[in-house]
PDB file of C-alpha atoms in Angstrom:
ATOM      1  CA  UNK A1450     -14.548  12.063  64.832  1.00 48.00           C
ATOM      2  CA  UNK A1451     -13.490  10.146  67.555  1.00 51.00           C
ATOM      3  CA  UNK A1452     -14.057   6.368  67.870  1.00 47.00           C
ATOM      4  CA  UNK A1453     -16.252   5.067  70.964  1.00 47.00           C
ATOM      5  CA  UNK A1454     -16.265   1.657  71.865  1.00 47.00           C
ATOM      6  CA  UNK A1455     -18.978   1.232  74.199  1.00 49.00           C
ATOM      7  CA  UNK A1456     -16.483  -1.811  76.301  1.00 48.00           C
ATOM      8  CA  UNK A1457     -13.972   0.499  76.428  1.00 49.00           C
ATOM      9  CA  UNK A1458     -13.863   3.522  78.823  1.00 54.00           C
ATOM     10  CA  UNK A1459     -11.771   4.816  76.587  1.00 54.00           C
ATOM     11  CA  UNK A1460     -10.228   4.706  73.235  1.00 51.00           C
ATOM     12  CA  UNK A1461      -8.165   1.537  71.598  1.00 49.00           C
ATOM     13  CA  UNK A1462      -6.285   3.837  69.451  1.00 49.00           C
ATOM     14  CA  UNK A1463      -5.198   6.643  72.697  1.00 49.00           C
ATOM     15  CA  UNK A1464      -4.014   3.348  74.179  1.00 49.00           C
ATOM     16  CA  UNK A1465      -1.868   1.684  71.467  1.00 46.00           C
ATOM     17  CA  UNK A1466      -0.356   5.146  69.750  1.00 48.00           C
ATOM     18  CA  UNK A1467      -1.229   7.565  71.952  1.00 56.00           C
ATOM     19  CA  UNK A1468      -3.141  10.819  72.020  1.00 59.00           C
ATOM     20  CA  UNK A1469      -4.376  12.013  69.185  1.00 57.00           C
ATOM     21  CA  UNK A1470      -1.795  15.433  68.351  1.00 56.00           C
ATOM     22  CA  UNK A1471      -2.926  18.764  67.464  1.00 54.00           C
ATOM     23  CA  UNK A1472      -2.444  19.386  63.378  1.00 49.00           C
ATOM     24  CA  UNK A1473      -0.920  22.266  64.798  1.00 51.00           C
ATOM     25  CA  UNK A1474       1.961  19.402  66.877  1.00 46.00           C
ATOM     26  CA  UNK A1475       2.732  17.924  63.973  1.00 44.00           C
ATOM     27  CA  UNK A1476       3.731  20.926  62.131  1.00 47.00           C
ATOM     28  CA  UNK A1477       6.373  21.446  64.837  1.00 47.00           C
ATOM     29  CA  UNK A1478       7.482  17.783  64.953  1.00 43.00           C
ATOM     30  CA  UNK A1479       8.317  17.987  60.979  1.00 44.00           C
ATOM     31  CA  UNK A1480      10.112  21.254  61.425  1.00 44.00           C
ATOM     32  CA  UNK A1481      11.877  20.135  64.406  1.00 41.00           C
ATOM     33  CA  UNK A1482      12.370  16.160  63.188  1.00 40.00           C
ATOM     34  CA  UNK A1483      16.351  16.179  62.180  1.00 41.00           C
ATOM     35  CA  UNK A1484      18.911  12.942  61.046  1.00 44.00           C
ATOM     36  CA  UNK A1485      20.243  11.506  63.970  1.00 46.00           C
ATOM     37  CA  UNK A1486      23.719  12.025  62.783  1.00 55.00           C
ATOM     38  CA  UNK A1487      24.162  15.701  61.308  1.00 61.00           C
ATOM     39  CA  UNK A1488      25.487  16.277  58.193  1.00 66.00           C
ATOM     40  CA  UNK A1489      29.307  15.980  57.738  1.00 72.00           C
ATOM     41  CA  UNK A1490      29.103  18.207  54.454  1.00 77.00           C
ATOM     42  CA  UNK A1491      31.347  21.163  54.469  1.00 81.00           C
ATOM     43  CA  UNK A1492      31.731  23.585  52.717  1.00 85.00           C
ATOM     44  CA  UNK A1493      34.939  24.433  52.598  1.00 85.00           C
ATOM     45  CA  UNK A1494      35.870  20.914  51.555  1.00 87.00           C
ATOM     46  CA  UNK A1495      34.629  21.055  48.315  1.00 93.00           C
ATOM     47  CA  UNK A1496      37.034  21.271  46.011  1.00 95.00           C
ATOM     48  CA  UNK A1497      35.474  21.757  42.171  1.00 96.00           C
ATOM     49  CA  UNK A1498      36.287  19.558  39.297  1.00 97.00           C
ATOM     50  CA  UNK A1499      37.884  21.744  36.201  1.00 97.00           C
ATOM     51  CA  UNK A1500      36.734  21.325  32.645  1.00 98.00           C
ATOM     52  CA  UNK A1501      38.773  18.560  31.794  1.00 98.00           C
ATOM     53  CA  UNK A1502      37.504  16.262  35.083  1.00 98.00           C
ATOM     54  CA  UNK A1503      34.481  17.383  34.089  1.00 98.00           C
ATOM     55  CA  UNK A1504      34.668  16.530  30.794  1.00 98.00           C
ATOM     56  CA  UNK A1505      36.207  13.198  31.232  1.00 98.00           C
ATOM     57  CA  UNK A1506      34.188  12.228  34.572  1.00 98.00           C
ATOM     58  CA  UNK A1507      31.471  12.620  31.695  1.00 98.00           C
ATOM     59  CA  UNK A1508      32.529  10.436  29.049  1.00 97.00           C
ATOM     60  CA  UNK A1509      33.596   7.600  32.454  1.00 97.00           C
ATOM     61  CA  UNK A1510      29.888   8.178  33.857  1.00 97.00           C
ATOM     62  CA  UNK A1511      28.084   7.769  30.093  1.00 97.00           C
ATOM     63  CA  UNK A1512      29.066   4.642  29.209  1.00 96.00           C
ATOM     64  CA  UNK A1513      27.195   2.868  32.917  1.00 96.00           C
ATOM     65  CA  UNK A1514      24.216   5.051  31.485  1.00 96.00           C
ATOM     66  CA  UNK A1515      20.614   2.472  31.634  1.00 95.00           C
ATOM     67  CA  UNK A1516      19.149   1.976  27.880  1.00 95.00           C
ATOM     68  CA  UNK A1517      15.994   3.904  29.000  1.00 94.00           C
ATOM     69  CA  UNK A1518      17.954   6.876  29.326  1.00 94.00           C
ATOM     70  CA  UNK A1519      19.379   6.825  25.888  1.00 93.00           C
ATOM     71  CA  UNK A1520      15.863   6.212  24.885  1.00 93.00           C
ATOM     72  CA  UNK A1521      14.130   9.304  27.077  1.00 93.00           C
ATOM     73  CA  UNK A1522      17.046  12.282  25.616  1.00 91.00           C
ATOM     74  CA  UNK A1523      16.856  12.576  22.639  1.00 87.00           C
ATOM     75  CA  UNK A1524      20.427  13.285  21.984  1.00 92.00           C
ATOM     76  CA  UNK A1525      23.873  11.953  23.701  1.00 94.00           C
ATOM     77  CA  UNK A1526      23.983  16.246  24.006  1.00 95.00           C
ATOM     78  CA  UNK A1527      21.334  15.808  26.403  1.00 93.00           C
ATOM     79  CA  UNK A1528      22.318  13.209  28.908  1.00 96.00           C
ATOM     80  CA  UNK A1529      26.056  14.595  28.749  1.00 96.00           C
ATOM     81  CA  UNK A1530      24.284  17.749  30.549  1.00 96.00           C
ATOM     82  CA  UNK A1531      23.032  15.860  33.075  1.00 96.00           C
ATOM     83  CA  UNK A1532      26.071  14.352  33.997  1.00 97.00           C
ATOM     84  CA  UNK A1533      27.952  17.662  33.510  1.00 98.00           C
ATOM     85  CA  UNK A1534      25.839  19.410  36.027  1.00 97.00           C
ATOM     86  CA  UNK A1535      26.050  16.776  38.348  1.00 97.00           C
ATOM     87  CA  UNK A1536      29.930  16.528  37.913  1.00 98.00           C
ATOM     88  CA  UNK A1537      29.768  20.207  38.663  1.00 97.00           C
ATOM     89  CA  UNK A1538      27.664  20.251  41.712  1.00 96.00           C
ATOM     90  CA  UNK A1539      29.888  16.909  43.108  1.00 97.00           C
ATOM     91  CA  UNK A1540      34.031  16.795  44.955  1.00 96.00           C
ATOM     92  CA  UNK A1541      36.262  15.985  42.027  1.00 96.00           C
ATOM     93  CA  UNK A1542      37.516  13.743  44.925  1.00 96.00           C
ATOM     94  CA  UNK A1543      33.783  11.790  44.956  1.00 96.00           C
ATOM     95  CA  UNK A1544      32.990  10.399  42.510  1.00 96.00           C
ATOM     96  CA  UNK A1545      28.255   9.823  42.701  1.00 95.00           C
ATOM     97  CA  UNK A1546      27.820   6.487  40.499  1.00 95.00           C
ATOM     98  CA  UNK A1547      31.679   4.943  40.050  1.00 95.00           C
ATOM     99  CA  UNK A1548      32.559   5.854  43.468  1.00 95.00           C
ATOM    100  CA  UNK A1549      32.556   2.693  46.527  1.00 94.00           C
ATOM    101  CA  UNK A1550      28.921   1.973  48.458  1.00 91.00           C
ATOM    102  CA  UNK A1551      30.017   3.136  51.571  1.00 93.00           C
ATOM    103  CA  UNK A1552      31.995   6.796  51.007  1.00 92.00           C
ATOM    104  CA  UNK A1553      29.338   9.464  51.101  1.00 92.00           C
ATOM    105  CA  UNK A1554      28.945  11.757  47.741  1.00 94.00           C
ATOM    106  CA  UNK A1555      27.855  15.598  49.478  1.00 94.00           C
ATOM    107  CA  UNK A1556      26.381  17.777  47.025  1.00 95.00           C
ATOM    108  CA  UNK A1557      27.098  21.462  46.518  1.00 95.00           C
ATOM    109  CA  UNK A1558      25.222  22.190  43.737  1.00 94.00           C
ATOM    110  CA  UNK A1559      21.722  24.170  43.643  1.00 94.00           C
ATOM    111  CA  UNK A1560      19.135  22.587  45.895  1.00 93.00           C
ATOM    112  CA  UNK A1561      14.894  23.102  46.730  1.00 92.00           C
ATOM    113  CA  UNK A1562      14.781  25.966  48.518  1.00 91.00           C
ATOM    114  CA  UNK A1563      11.752  24.231  50.557  1.00 89.00           C
ATOM    115  CA  UNK A1564      14.190  21.029  51.337  1.00 90.00           C
ATOM    116  CA  UNK A1565      16.938  22.042  50.674  1.00 91.00           C
ATOM    117  CA  UNK A1566      17.399  18.958  48.072  1.00 93.00           C
ATOM    118  CA  UNK A1567      19.598  18.105  45.629  1.00 94.00           C
ATOM    119  CA  UNK A1568      18.510  19.206  42.090  1.00 94.00           C
ATOM    120  CA  UNK A1569      19.445  20.268  38.491  1.00 95.00           C
ATOM    121  CA  UNK A1570      18.097  22.359  36.119  1.00 93.00           C
ATOM    122  CA  UNK A1571      17.495  20.982  32.922  1.00 90.00           C
ATOM    123  CA  UNK A1572      15.352  20.512  29.828  1.00 86.00           C
ATOM    124  CA  UNK A1573      13.029  18.112  29.603  1.00 85.00           C
ATOM    125  CA  UNK A1574      12.953  16.144  25.868  1.00 83.00           C
ATOM    126  CA  UNK A1575       9.580  17.231  24.264  1.00 84.00           C
ATOM    127  CA  UNK A1576       9.495  20.227  26.280  1.00 86.00           C
ATOM    128  CA  UNK A1577      10.683  23.703  25.619  1.00 86.00           C
ATOM    129  CA  UNK A1578      10.919  25.304  29.547  1.00 90.00           C
ATOM    130  CA  UNK A1579      13.611  24.092  31.937  1.00 90.00           C
ATOM    131  CA  UNK A1580      12.380  22.120  35.082  1.00 90.00           C
ATOM    132  CA  UNK A1581      14.278  21.425  38.131  1.00 92.00           C
ATOM    133  CA  UNK A1582      14.551  17.935  38.825  1.00 92.00           C
ATOM    134  CA  UNK A1583      15.909  15.970  42.517  1.00 94.00           C
ATOM    135  CA  UNK A1584      18.898  14.814  41.731  1.00 95.00           C
ATOM    136  CA  UNK A1585      18.353  11.645  43.455  1.00 94.00           C
ATOM    137  CA  UNK A1586      16.144  10.790  40.498  1.00 93.00           C
ATOM    138  CA  UNK A1587      17.753  11.900  37.734  1.00 94.00           C
ATOM    139  CA  UNK A1588      20.796   9.390  39.400  1.00 95.00           C
ATOM    140  CA  UNK A1589      18.254   6.160  39.701  1.00 93.00           C
ATOM    141  CA  UNK A1590      16.534   6.883  36.541  1.00 94.00           C
ATOM    142  CA  UNK A1591      20.032   7.234  34.202  1.00 95.00           C
ATOM    143  CA  UNK A1592      21.747   4.485  36.626  1.00 95.00           C
ATOM    144  CA  UNK A1593      19.728   2.003  38.624  1.00 91.00           C
ATOM    145  CA  UNK A1594      18.567  -1.180  36.748  1.00 89.00           C
ATOM    146  CA  UNK A1595      15.332  -2.226  36.043  1.00 84.00           C
ATOM    147  CA  UNK A1596      14.476  -4.137  39.426  1.00 84.00           C
ATOM    148  CA  UNK A1597      15.888  -1.193  41.338  1.00 80.00           C
ATOM    149  CA  UNK A1598      13.855   1.529  39.348  1.00 79.00           C
ATOM    150  CA  UNK A1599      10.828   0.037  39.754  1.00 78.00           C
ATOM    151  CA  UNK A1600      10.705  -0.247  43.744  1.00 72.00           C
TER     152      UNK A1600
END
């Protein structure tokens, strides 16, 4: 439905926002939009953690888990399994939890098919089937302060 004003010769929204796009144009634009900087991630640079390094990272990170995460996961082992997946998906020289804020940490684990987002598989407490969960959401849930998490 087009907006029409008796006083205006053209649609005032067109003057402000440009002509309306067709749905096809919007879909094309979405597919071609990329981040302003290309990713610095290089699969060849990935150095996986050893089992001992994974255990050490999980033990260290678990100390910083928010109480809401401890309440959500019915056993410490469930939380530790999620942290193990995060340790396996990140380089041994990077720390997504305790590392410097200004350093990017790249994901080398599983990603979603549609939008290539970092993801892990987990069985949520109270459920019997495995589901795919975004890593950024899991990290926020486990480690963010209440104030940050509720934003």
